[in-house]
XYZ file of N, CA and C in Angstrom:
444
model
N 127.787 120.345 50.950
C 126.772 119.317 50.900
C 126.738 118.484 52.202
N 127.862 118.093 52.808
C 128.009 117.533 54.054
C 127.189 118.129 55.119
N 127.405 119.472 55.272
C 126.715 120.296 56.320
C 125.184 120.351 56.106
N 124.612 120.205 54.821
C 123.207 120.150 54.521
C 122.778 118.871 55.102
N 123.442 117.675 54.903
C 122.936 116.462 55.136
C 123.001 116.266 56.727
N 123.992 116.917 57.298
C 123.983 116.984 58.767
C 122.733 117.594 59.329
N 122.434 118.780 58.924
C 121.278 119.636 59.312
C 119.963 118.960 59.057
N 119.816 118.188 57.904
C 118.678 117.450 57.496
C 118.596 116.316 58.376
N 119.597 115.686 58.592
C 119.538 114.386 59.481
C 119.175 114.807 60.873
N 119.771 115.874 61.354
C 119.415 116.317 62.772
C 117.937 116.711 62.846
N 117.349 117.514 61.552
C 115.882 117.851 61.618
C 115.030 116.557 61.637
N 115.422 115.667 60.928
C 114.671 114.490 60.911
C 114.711 113.715 62.306
N 115.813 113.675 62.921
C 115.954 113.055 64.167
C 115.111 113.813 65.272
N 115.308 115.103 65.313
C 114.424 115.909 66.105
C 113.116 115.798 65.909
N 112.461 115.773 64.686
C 111.101 115.473 64.292
C 110.734 114.124 64.796
N 111.403 113.252 64.770
C 111.051 111.721 65.195
C 110.975 111.759 66.755
N 111.913 112.316 67.460
C 111.866 112.350 68.695
C 110.676 113.213 69.311
N 110.340 114.297 68.715
C 109.078 115.142 69.118
C 107.846 114.299 68.881
N 107.681 113.697 67.655
C 106.576 112.792 67.371
C 106.484 111.583 68.325
N 107.618 110.960 68.570
C 107.599 109.686 69.608
C 107.204 110.221 70.876
N 107.615 111.527 71.316
C 107.334 111.900 72.658
C 105.818 112.257 72.796
N 105.230 112.853 71.808
C 103.811 112.973 71.657
C 103.046 111.746 71.770
N 103.519 110.796 71.087
C 102.885 109.436 71.214
C 102.906 108.831 72.516
N 104.070 108.987 73.187
C 104.208 108.385 74.589
C 103.304 109.174 75.586
N 103.284 110.518 75.424
C 102.444 111.350 76.280
C 100.954 110.833 76.195
N 100.483 110.745 74.931
C 99.125 110.491 74.688
C 98.721 108.884 75.284
N 99.836 107.995 75.017
C 99.527 106.641 75.630
C 99.499 106.725 77.266
N 100.481 107.335 77.751
C 100.601 107.316 79.186
C 99.516 108.025 79.906
N 99.084 109.179 79.391
C 98.165 110.142 80.050
C 96.787 110.237 79.499
N 96.353 109.435 78.548
C 94.976 109.691 77.815
C 95.002 111.094 77.280
N 96.020 111.604 76.853
C 96.010 112.928 76.198
C 96.124 114.050 77.211
N 96.149 113.757 78.444
C 96.162 114.996 79.431
C 97.480 115.484 79.378
N 97.627 116.881 79.616
C 99.013 117.510 79.614
C 99.672 117.378 80.976
N 100.883 117.746 81.096
C 101.632 117.492 82.320
C 101.101 118.344 83.422
N 100.740 119.601 83.100
C 100.276 120.624 84.075
C 98.971 120.048 84.614
N 98.150 119.368 83.927
C 96.852 118.851 84.411
C 97.099 117.769 85.384
N 98.081 116.812 85.092
C 98.430 115.709 85.943
C 99.022 116.221 87.178
N 99.927 117.226 87.153
C 100.613 117.844 88.218
C 99.684 118.388 89.208
N 98.566 119.210 88.638
C 97.465 119.728 89.521
C 96.810 118.613 90.230
N 96.561 117.651 89.412
C 95.798 116.411 89.943
C 96.467 115.668 91.034
N 97.884 115.628 90.880
C 98.712 114.874 91.920
C 98.492 115.837 93.354
N 98.629 117.094 93.147
C 98.364 118.167 94.238
C 97.111 117.876 94.931
N 95.959 117.972 94.229
C 94.712 117.934 94.627
C 94.522 116.570 95.344
N 94.969 115.294 94.731
C 94.887 114.019 95.198
C 95.466 114.192 96.653
N 96.742 114.751 96.695
C 97.498 114.736 97.925
C 96.712 115.376 99.091
N 95.893 116.567 98.705
C 95.300 117.239 99.582
C 93.976 116.715 100.000
N 93.218 115.872 99.100
C 91.954 115.531 99.405
C 91.742 113.944 99.445
N 92.556 113.283 98.954
C 92.362 111.761 98.771
C 93.397 110.854 99.277
N 94.509 111.395 99.388
C 95.717 110.488 99.973
C 95.496 109.967 101.413
N 94.783 110.805 102.363
C 94.647 110.302 103.666
C 93.717 109.046 103.668
N 92.845 108.858 102.830
C 92.002 107.438 102.666
C 92.900 106.495 101.708
N 93.089 106.916 100.584
C 93.400 106.212 99.522
C 95.047 105.893 99.446
N 95.730 106.666 100.249
C 97.126 106.383 100.296
C 98.067 107.275 99.499
N 99.063 107.575 99.982
C 99.992 108.443 99.171
C 100.327 107.974 97.964
N 100.679 106.530 97.968
C 101.203 105.932 96.755
C 99.957 105.244 96.095
N 98.704 105.805 96.352
C 97.425 105.252 95.700
C 97.168 103.750 96.190
N 97.724 103.264 97.375
C 97.688 101.900 97.710
C 96.477 101.519 98.457
N 95.551 102.469 98.854
C 94.429 102.133 99.479
C 94.608 101.790 100.885
N 93.452 101.356 101.729
C 93.700 100.977 103.166
C 93.863 99.427 103.164
N 94.593 98.919 104.170
C 94.730 97.480 104.286
C 93.520 96.688 104.073
N 93.543 95.543 103.654
C 92.388 94.681 103.675
C 91.168 95.404 103.097
N 91.272 96.100 101.890
C 90.321 96.939 101.379
C 89.065 96.101 100.937
N 89.210 94.821 100.624
C 88.019 93.927 100.346
C 87.303 93.497 101.355
N 87.690 93.677 102.561
C 87.144 92.960 103.945
C 86.335 94.106 104.561
N 85.147 93.901 104.876
C 84.279 95.089 105.445
C 84.803 95.381 106.887
N 84.624 96.723 107.223
C 85.043 97.160 108.542
C 83.993 96.827 109.442
N 84.047 96.933 110.903
C 83.055 96.617 111.719
C 81.746 97.260 111.444
N 81.935 98.498 110.852
C 80.698 99.351 110.395
C 79.963 98.643 109.237
N 80.473 97.703 108.542
C 79.970 97.081 107.332
C 80.363 97.698 106.229
N 81.116 98.812 106.294
C 81.554 99.432 105.022
C 82.842 99.033 104.644
N 83.242 99.289 103.382
C 84.513 98.705 102.931
C 85.606 99.858 103.187
N 86.751 99.461 103.420
C 87.903 100.395 103.496
C 88.158 101.033 102.152
N 88.787 102.205 102.038
C 89.092 102.837 100.766
C 90.024 101.936 99.883
N 89.542 101.640 98.747
C 90.328 100.826 97.784
C 91.540 101.494 97.266
N 92.533 100.776 96.803
C 93.716 101.399 96.030
C 93.231 101.938 94.636
N 93.876 102.901 94.139
C 93.711 103.415 92.852
C 94.759 103.093 91.939
N 95.735 102.282 92.424
C 96.880 101.876 91.664
C 96.357 100.643 90.898
N 97.147 99.854 90.056
C 96.727 98.748 89.221
C 96.199 97.539 90.115
N 96.579 97.615 91.347
C 96.091 96.445 92.249
C 94.735 96.575 92.662
N 94.064 97.793 92.341
C 92.742 97.936 92.719
C 91.687 97.625 91.516
N 90.507 98.209 91.627
C 89.525 98.230 90.673
C 89.079 99.302 90.105
N 89.676 100.393 90.335
C 89.434 101.744 89.906
C 89.258 101.716 88.284
N 90.385 101.070 87.699
C 90.624 101.112 86.176
C 89.412 100.133 85.457
N 88.713 99.479 86.276
C 87.610 98.815 85.843
C 86.287 99.604 85.354
N 86.389 100.844 85.828
C 85.122 101.776 85.793
C 85.454 102.812 84.588
N 84.327 103.122 83.999
C 84.378 104.174 82.888
C 84.627 105.578 83.510
N 84.998 106.493 82.673
C 85.387 107.864 83.145
C 84.161 108.374 83.695
N 83.044 108.270 83.234
C 81.727 108.959 83.743
C 81.490 108.335 85.104
N 81.604 107.116 85.333
C 81.345 106.502 86.826
C 82.322 107.111 87.762
N 83.529 107.180 87.309
C 84.695 107.581 88.281
C 84.490 109.017 88.637
N 83.915 109.955 87.665
C 83.702 111.253 87.786
C 82.701 111.385 88.741
N 81.551 110.650 88.475
C 80.290 110.727 89.462
C 80.641 110.277 91.008
N 81.424 109.257 91.039
C 81.811 108.812 92.419
C 82.436 109.930 93.158
N 83.450 110.497 92.510
C 84.248 111.519 93.159
C 83.317 112.838 93.533
N 82.439 113.131 92.565
C 81.618 114.436 92.697
C 80.440 114.015 93.656
N 79.797 112.944 93.587
C 78.623 112.610 94.237
C 78.731 111.787 95.529
N 79.873 110.956 95.570
C 79.969 109.922 96.539
C 79.513 108.587 96.159
N 80.223 107.649 96.781
C 79.762 106.137 96.195
C 78.427 105.820 96.533
N 77.836 106.194 97.758
C 76.600 105.833 98.073
C 75.515 106.417 97.075
N 75.736 107.637 96.793
C 74.792 108.336 95.862
C 74.781 107.732 94.553
N 75.997 107.205 94.097
C 76.033 106.794 92.751
C 75.472 105.168 92.792
N 75.972 104.381 93.729
C 75.445 103.031 93.732
C 74.053 103.006 94.118
N 73.425 103.652 95.107
C 72.014 103.847 95.429
C 71.701 102.507 96.142
N 70.287 102.355 96.462
C 69.935 101.154 97.006
C 70.313 101.094 98.520
N 70.317 102.116 99.246
C 70.733 102.243 100.656
C 72.227 101.717 100.885
N 72.960 101.764 99.763
C 74.533 101.280 99.964
C 75.183 102.478 100.820
N 75.916 101.948 101.893
C 76.592 102.879 102.675
C 78.115 102.769 102.288
N 78.672 104.044 102.351
C 80.080 104.076 102.118
C 80.771 105.381 102.881
N 81.945 105.194 103.102
C 82.752 106.300 103.855
C 83.324 107.362 102.652
N 83.180 106.916 101.481
C 83.460 107.818 100.343
C 82.607 109.117 100.339
N 82.940 110.262 100.716
C 81.968 111.393 100.445
C 82.068 111.892 99.013
N 81.024 112.712 98.643
C 81.072 113.434 97.381
C 81.927 114.729 97.519
N 82.779 115.028 96.473
C 83.608 116.142 96.661
C 82.993 117.387 95.761
N 81.734 117.317 95.390
C 81.200 118.192 94.495
C 81.132 119.564 95.071
N 80.949 119.695 96.375
C 80.969 121.147 97.079
C 82.355 121.594 97.433
N 83.338 120.774 97.163
C 84.752 121.048 97.579
C 85.567 121.239 96.258
N 85.429 120.430 95.239
C 86.170 120.452 94.040
C 85.465 120.664 92.982
N 85.813 121.548 91.979
C 85.300 121.874 90.807
C 85.396 120.693 89.844
N 84.548 120.689 88.570
C 84.636 119.559 87.705
C 86.019 119.426 87.122
N 86.734 120.508 86.823
C 88.031 120.513 86.390
C 89.150 119.754 87.318
N 88.881 120.151 88.540
C 89.759 119.590 89.555
C 89.511 118.107 89.708
N 88.264 117.759 89.672
C 87.938 116.336 89.740
C 88.737 115.514 88.464
N 88.425 116.142 87.386
C 89.159 115.533 86.107
C 90.602 115.392 86.184
N 91.179 116.582 86.877
C 92.676 116.594 87.081
C 93.127 115.346 87.898
N 92.301 115.094 89.031
C 92.848 114.081 90.076
C 92.649 112.688 89.243
N 91.523 112.540 88.362
C 91.534 111.274 87.685
C 92.570 111.125 86.552
N 92.950 112.271 86.062
C 94.059 112.106 85.044
C 95.268 111.756 85.768
N 95.551 112.233 86.947
C 96.673 111.894 87.712
C 96.707 110.434 88.030
N 95.572 109.919 88.636
C 95.405 108.544 89.038
C 95.666 107.719 87.674
N 95.043 107.939 86.598
C 95.283 107.228 85.455
C 96.526 107.196 84.866
N 97.182 108.289 85.063
C 98.758 108.387 84.665
C 99.691 107.441 85.287
N 99.117 106.956 86.456
C 100.138 105.939 87.041
C 99.831 104.535 86.618
N 98.850 104.206 85.898
C 98.453 102.799 85.564
C 99.360 102.298 84.563
N 99.591 101.151 84.480
C 100.476 100.380 83.392
C 99.532 100.522 82.123
N 100.089 100.315 81.123
C 99.513 100.335 79.713
C 98.342 99.386 79.767
N 98.563 98.148 80.185
C 97.231 97.250 79.975
C 96.133 97.767 80.778
N 96.177 98.290 81.939
C 95.067 98.881 82.607
C 94.486 100.090 82.036
N 95.432 100.989 81.529
C 94.889 102.205 80.863
C 94.092 101.941 79.566
N 94.539 100.837 78.874
C 93.894 100.440 77.695
C 92.620 99.866 78.082
N 92.441 99.034 79.018
C 91.211 98.467 79.388
C 90.256 99.506 79.772
N 90.771 100.429 80.683
C 89.834 101.676 81.184
C 89.339 102.485 79.946
N 90.193 102.756 79.007
C 89.841 103.543 77.902
C 88.658 102.832 76.998
N 88.903 101.612 76.919
C 88.034 100.802 76.217
C 86.653 100.798 76.937
N 86.508 100.661 78.309
C 85.355 100.530 78.989
C 84.733 101.913 78.841
N 85.396 103.079 78.860
C 85.059 104.440 78.767
C 84.217 104.629 77.388
N 84.944 104.109 76.339
C 84.493 104.273 74.887
C 83.160 103.618 74.732
N 82.940 102.507 75.494
C 81.581 101.787 75.187
C 80.429 102.523 76.070
N 80.723 103.359 76.946
C 79.663 104.122 77.698
C 79.043 105.325 77.027
């Protein structure tokens, strides 16, 4: 009887750990799997980090226009504003470029990557970026995306 209780107890504990880890993964990554996030990290490093920073920190003084009148690349960490935008908007900015999305003759150094990256690759980059945000920012961004 004692061995059966130990086995049952271990089974319940293992189940709780598995369920708890699923919940953590869903909260931390919007349900994206680790492979997608890892791919996004690599793609980000190859195509985004040169402007937006290896640590997603953006360019210095990113709110102050450059001599060209264009804004520096913003951070994608919690100190920036990326998390204020819905998924659809973020996807379009990466695919089409900021100027194409904003319109009205807006000029930006952010190119569109639609000719370079496929839709799944763009989504992977966004999954990676979102996986780095604290819970408050992730929750806000999820809510903004739900409303769109």
